C-alpha atoms as one frame of an Amber mdcrd trajectory, in Angstrom:
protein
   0.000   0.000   0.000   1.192   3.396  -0.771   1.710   6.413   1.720  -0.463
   8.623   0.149   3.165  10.703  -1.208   2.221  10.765  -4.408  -1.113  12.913
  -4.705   0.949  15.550  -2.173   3.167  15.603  -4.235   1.220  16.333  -7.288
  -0.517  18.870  -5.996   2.594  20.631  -5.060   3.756  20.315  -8.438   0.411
  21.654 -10.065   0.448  24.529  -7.684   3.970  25.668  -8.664   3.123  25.680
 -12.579  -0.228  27.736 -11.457  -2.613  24.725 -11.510  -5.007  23.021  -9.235
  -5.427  19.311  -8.293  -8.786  17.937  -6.606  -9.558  14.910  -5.647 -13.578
  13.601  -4.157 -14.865  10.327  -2.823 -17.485   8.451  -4.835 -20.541   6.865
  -3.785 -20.021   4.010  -3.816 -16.143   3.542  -3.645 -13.521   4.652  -5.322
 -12.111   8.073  -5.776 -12.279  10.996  -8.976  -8.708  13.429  -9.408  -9.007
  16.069 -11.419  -5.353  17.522 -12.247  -5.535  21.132 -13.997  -2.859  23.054
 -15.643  -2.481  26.072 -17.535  -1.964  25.902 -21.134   1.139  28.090 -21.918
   0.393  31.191 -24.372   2.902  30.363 -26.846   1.122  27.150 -27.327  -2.120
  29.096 -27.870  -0.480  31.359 -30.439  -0.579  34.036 -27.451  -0.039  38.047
 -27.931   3.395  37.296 -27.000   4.233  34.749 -30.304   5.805  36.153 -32.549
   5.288  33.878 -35.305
């Protein structure tokens, strides 16, 4: 069994790129994580891309 390091240590991670990690019990068992980063604005063809 793990220690439960992992998702701590995700959400640190996530945090320090400006994101968010959540994580709810299910009725019923089992568990939904929802990990959310920020796309970066070159990718998007931001206002800063200059090409």
């Amino acid at each position: 069994m793990g220690r439960g390091l992992g998702l701590f240590l995700v959400g640190n991670i996530a945090r320090k790129l400006g994101g968010t990690l959540a994580a709810r019990n299910l009725d019923g068992g089992g568990a939904e994580v929802t990990l959310r980063l920020p796309l970066a604005a070159i990718a998007l063809g931001g206002a800063d891309d200059d090409g």
